[in-house]
Amino acid sequence: LTTVPNIPSGVYDMTRCFQYCEKLQSIKMNCPYIGGGNFNNAFSGCDALPNGGIQVPSAQLTNYQNAASAMGTSQDKFAGF
């Protein structure tokens, strides 16, 4: 995968969803971050993902950035919209 369709707001579990999608370039997630392991390793192994490549609702940006490590990525991969 290089891109994926927009993730709808009702999605609540993305555990390992994009794990090892080595060519993933962008994704827009309309859903709020839900902790408790529901997003663990969602982006682990997505080595080509550029900074800002994961678009999330601006109100949720800090939540996603704080959970970046659990999601298998780094804070700079997230950007708000």
Backbone as a chain_set.jsonl record, in Angstrom:
{"seq": "LTTVPNIPSGVYDMTRCFQYCEKLQSIKMNCPYIGGGNFNNAFSGCDALPNGGIQVPSAQLTNYQNAASAMGTSQDKFAGF", "coords": {"N": [[0.831, -1.191, 0.0], [0.469, 2.233, -0.786], [-1.105, 4.443, -0.382], [-4.147, 4.93, 1.476], [-7.732, 4.627, 1.792], [-9.669, 7.299, 3.293], [-9.912, 7.023, 6.784], [-12.793, 6.333, 8.549], [-14.706, 8.201, 11.038], [-15.826, 6.518, 12.967], [-14.165, 4.367, 13.487], [-12.52, 2.3, 15.793], [-10.579, 0.469, 16.456], [-7.425, -0.258, 15.446], [-5.327, -1.978, 15.6], [-2.244, -3.093, 14.597], [-2.948, -2.597, 11.953], [-1.763, -1.345, 9.644], [0.724, -2.394, 9.727], [3.984, -2.991, 8.676], [3.534, -1.986, 6.109], [5.416, -1.03, 3.957], [5.658, 0.922, 1.995], [3.837, 2.886, 2.459], [2.604, 6.122, 2.137], [0.779, 8.11, 2.864], [-2.025, 8.88, 4.977], [-5.309, 9.555, 6.049], [-6.91, 10.033, 8.964], [-9.961, 10.116, 10.364], [-10.873, 9.504, 12.813], [-11.056, 9.606, 16.424], [-8.273, 9.298, 18.711], [-8.04, 6.316, 20.464], [-7.073, 4.873, 23.326], [-5.642, 2.188, 25.24], [-4.561, 0.05, 23.869], [-5.817, -0.281, 21.434], [-4.76, 0.806, 19.135], [-2.243, -0.124, 18.895], [0.909, -0.665, 17.434], [0.032, 0.06, 14.896], [1.346, 1.42, 12.832], [3.828, 0.306, 12.691], [6.853, -0.492, 11.157], [6.357, 0.958, 8.873], [8.223, 2.316, 7.03], [8.612, 4.216, 4.953], [6.892, 6.263, 5.417], [6.316, 9.653, 5.423], [7.22, 12.626, 7.347], [4.433, 14.126, 8.839], [2.721, 12.583, 7.381], [0.599, 11.16, 8.428], [-2.484, 12.16, 8.779], [-4.559, 13.644, 11.134], [-7.471, 14.553, 13.137], [-7.256, 17.91, 14.23], [-7.885, 18.479, 16.904], [-7.254, 16.106, 18.096], [-4.589, 15.738, 17.731], [-2.442, 16.003, 19.665], [-3.005, 13.824, 21.34], [-2.576, 11.656, 19.584], [0.141, 12.104, 18.949], [1.323, 11.773, 21.478], [0.968, 9.074, 21.794], [2.485, 7.935, 19.855], [4.764, 6.215, 19.96], [3.691, 3.781, 20.969], [2.132, 3.21, 18.809], [3.952, 2.501, 16.987], [5.484, 4.359, 15.611], [6.771, 7.712, 15.055], [6.418, 10.944, 16.667], [6.589, 13.073, 14.817], [5.456, 12.15, 12.508], [2.798, 12.696, 12.499], [0.184, 15.002, 11.677], [-2.099, 17.707, 11.994], [-5.479, 18.345, 10.834]], "CA": [[0.0, 0.0, 0.0], [1.125, 3.537, -0.735], [-2.123, 5.297, 0.229], [-5.335, 4.193, 1.886], [-8.904, 5.502, 1.863], [-9.847, 7.981, 4.57], [-10.427, 6.185, 7.862], [-13.97, 7.018, 9.083], [-14.683, 8.619, 12.443], [-16.306, 5.467, 13.855], [-13.18, 3.295, 13.683], [-12.003, 2.332, 17.159], [-9.505, -0.502, 16.642], [-6.533, -0.333, 14.292], [-4.156, -2.732, 16.027], [-1.42, -3.665, 13.516], [-3.678, -2.444, 10.697], [-0.873, -1.022, 8.532], [2.042, -2.885, 10.098], [4.861, -3.408, 7.576], [3.202, -1.398, 4.803], [6.691, -0.338, 3.804], [5.604, 2.008, 1.017], [2.75, 3.79, 2.812], [3.007, 7.522, 2.065], [-0.159, 9.023, 3.515], [-3.284, 8.355, 5.493], [-6.122, 10.541, 6.752], [-7.704, 9.337, 9.965], [-10.991, 10.991, 10.903], [-11.291, 8.955, 14.109], [-10.283, 10.036, 17.593], [-7.369, 8.29, 19.259], [-8.569, 5.54, 21.588], [-5.957, 4.14, 23.923], [-5.929, 0.838, 25.709], [-4.047, -0.964, 22.963], [-6.606, -0.383, 20.205], [-4.007, 1.327, 18.002], [-0.863, -0.594, 19.034], [1.682, -1.091, 16.256], [-0.706, 0.336, 13.653], [2.248, 1.912, 11.794], [5.134, -0.307, 12.854], [7.435, -0.959, 9.902], [5.978, 1.845, 7.746], [9.462, 3.076, 6.956], [8.577, 5.287, 3.96], [5.913, 7.259, 5.831], [7.01, 10.918, 5.66], [6.728, 13.486, 8.423], [3.131, 14.693, 8.504], [2.001, 11.665, 6.503], [-0.607, 10.673, 9.093], [-3.354, 13.306, 9.058], [-5.543, 13.35, 12.183], [-8.181, 15.76, 13.538], [-6.4, 18.806, 15.021], [-8.214, 18.335, 18.322], [-6.704, 14.834, 18.551], [-3.176, 15.659, 17.361], [-1.603, 15.742, 20.832], [-3.248, 12.446, 21.774], [-1.867, 10.766, 18.657], [1.585, 12.293, 19.111], [1.725, 11.168, 22.749], [0.883, 7.613, 21.657], [3.225, 7.549, 18.649], [5.624, 5.055, 20.216], [2.834, 2.588, 21.054], [1.608, 2.96, 17.475], [5.056, 2.035, 16.16], [5.988, 5.434, 14.769], [7.276, 8.86, 15.815], [5.503, 12.074, 16.758], [6.653, 13.934, 13.64], [4.673, 11.552, 11.41], [1.413, 13.161, 12.618], [-0.16, 16.398, 11.403], [-3.529, 17.952, 12.169], [-6.256, 18.979, 9.758]], "C": [[0.869, 1.245, 0.0], [0.19, 4.579, -0.128], [-3.307, 4.408, 0.609], [-6.519, 5.154, 1.865], [-8.947, 6.196, 3.222], [-10.455, 7.024, 5.586], [-11.602, 6.931, 8.504], [-13.883, 7.284, 10.582], [-15.095, 7.515, 13.407], [-15.325, 4.334, 14.111], [-12.585, 3.412, 15.076], [-10.886, 1.321, 17.41], [-8.701, -0.623, 15.353], [-5.254, -1.089, 14.638], [-3.501, -3.416, 14.827], [-2.031, -3.516, 12.114], [-2.759, -2.202, 9.491], [0.559, -1.491, 8.793], [2.757, -3.438, 8.866], [4.363, -3.015, 6.186], [4.362, -0.463, 4.469], [6.677, 0.828, 2.836], [4.493, 3.017, 1.305], [3.264, 5.227, 2.876], [2.064, 8.466, 2.795], [-1.42, 8.293, 3.959], [-4.006, 9.494, 6.207], [-7.068, 9.781, 7.664], [-8.688, 10.324, 10.581], [-11.435, 10.58, 12.298], [-10.458, 9.532, 15.251], [-9.354, 8.918, 18.038], [-8.045, 7.631, 20.455], [-7.427, 4.689, 22.098], [-6.347, 2.719, 24.294], [-5.483, -0.256, 24.763], [-4.772, -1.067, 21.636], [-5.884, 0.134, 18.962], [-2.558, 0.839, 18.024], [-0.3, -1.116, 17.719], [0.961, -0.862, 14.935], [0.225, 0.741, 12.518], [3.662, 1.359, 11.923], [5.638, -0.847, 11.512], [7.039, -0.158, 8.681], [7.122, 2.828, 7.519], [9.439, 4.247, 5.973], [7.63, 6.422, 4.34], [6.628, 8.572, 6.154], [6.469, 11.65, 6.883], [5.438, 14.142, 7.972], [2.277, 13.787, 7.637], [0.732, 11.082, 7.096], [-1.427, 11.892, 9.503], [-4.419, 12.881, 10.059], [-6.281, 14.639, 12.534], [-7.306, 16.606, 14.48], [-6.643, 18.674, 16.518], [-7.624, 17.06, 18.923], [-5.191, 14.724, 18.345], [-2.275, 15.325, 18.549], [-1.78, 14.321, 21.336], [-2.503, 11.447, 20.89], [-0.351, 10.882, 18.838], [2.087, 11.648, 20.395], [1.739, 9.648, 22.684], [1.693, 7.095, 20.47], [4.069, 6.287, 18.862], [4.82, 3.762, 20.279], [2.284, 2.209, 19.683], [2.709, 2.535, 16.502], [5.624, 3.087, 15.236], [6.504, 6.565, 15.648], [6.3, 10.027, 15.729], [5.468, 12.929, 15.493], [5.895, 13.376, 12.433], [3.233, 12.058, 11.397], [1.296, 14.646, 12.307], [-1.671, 16.544, 11.551], [-4.17, 18.538, 10.928], [-7.491, 19.617, 10.338]], "O": [[1.88, 1.308, 0.698], [0.641, 5.493, 0.561], [-3.444, 3.285, 0.123], [-6.329, 6.369, 1.916], [-8.334, 5.733, 4.183], [-11.403, 6.301, 5.279], [-11.424, 8.061, 8.96], [-13.089, 6.668, 11.294], [-14.733, 7.581, 14.582], [-15.628, 3.425, 14.884], [-12.188, 4.5, 15.495], [-10.3, 1.324, 18.493], [-9.218, -1.033, 14.314], [-4.211, -0.856, 14.027], [-4.13, -4.215, 14.134], [-1.655, -4.245, 11.196], [-2.962, -2.796, 8.432], [1.495, -1.026, 8.143], [2.205, -4.244, 8.118], [4.733, -3.645, 5.194], [4.282, 0.747, 4.679], [7.595, 1.648, 2.851], [4.234, 3.903, 0.49], [4.233, 5.518, 3.578], [2.492, 9.507, 3.292], [-1.815, 7.264, 3.41], [-3.377, 10.302, 6.891], [-7.907, 9.0, 7.214], [-8.276, 11.27, 11.252], [-12.283, 11.24, 12.9], [-9.298, 9.899, 15.062], [-9.61, 7.742, 17.778], [-8.556, 8.31, 21.345], [-6.879, 3.87, 21.361], [-7.269, 2.138, 23.722], [-5.977, -1.381, 24.844], [-4.381, -1.867, 20.787], [-6.355, -0.082, 17.845], [-1.731, 1.331, 17.256], [-0.934, -1.89, 17.003], [1.26, -1.535, 13.949], [-0.061, 0.446, 11.357], [4.594, 1.895, 11.322], [4.923, -1.572, 10.82], [7.354, -0.553, 7.559], [6.993, 4.023, 7.787], [10.199, 5.197, 6.157], [7.577, 7.438, 3.648], [7.459, 8.609, 7.061], [5.393, 11.329, 7.387], [5.352, 14.656, 6.857], [1.202, 14.197, 7.199], [-0.118, 10.568, 6.369], [-1.091, 12.574, 10.471], [-5.102, 11.877, 9.859], [-5.77, 15.724, 12.256], [-6.695, 16.079, 15.41], [-5.704, 18.749, 17.31], [-7.508, 16.954, 20.144], [-4.581, 13.73, 18.74], [-1.424, 14.443, 18.44], [-0.804, 13.677, 21.721], [-1.879, 10.51, 21.387], [0.353, 9.873, 18.876], [3.158, 11.041, 20.406], [2.456, 9.004, 23.449], [1.586, 5.919, 20.122], [4.071, 5.394, 18.015], [5.226, 2.753, 19.702], [2.003, 1.04, 19.42], [2.437, 2.244, 15.337], [6.185, 2.759, 14.191], [6.656, 6.391, 16.858], [5.463, 10.087, 14.828], [4.413, 13.455, 15.138], [5.719, 14.08, 11.439], [2.521, 11.877, 10.409], [2.182, 15.439, 12.626], [-2.425, 15.614, 11.266], [-3.505, 19.143, 10.086], [-8.284, 20.205, 9.603]]}, "num_chains": 1, "name": "protein.A"}
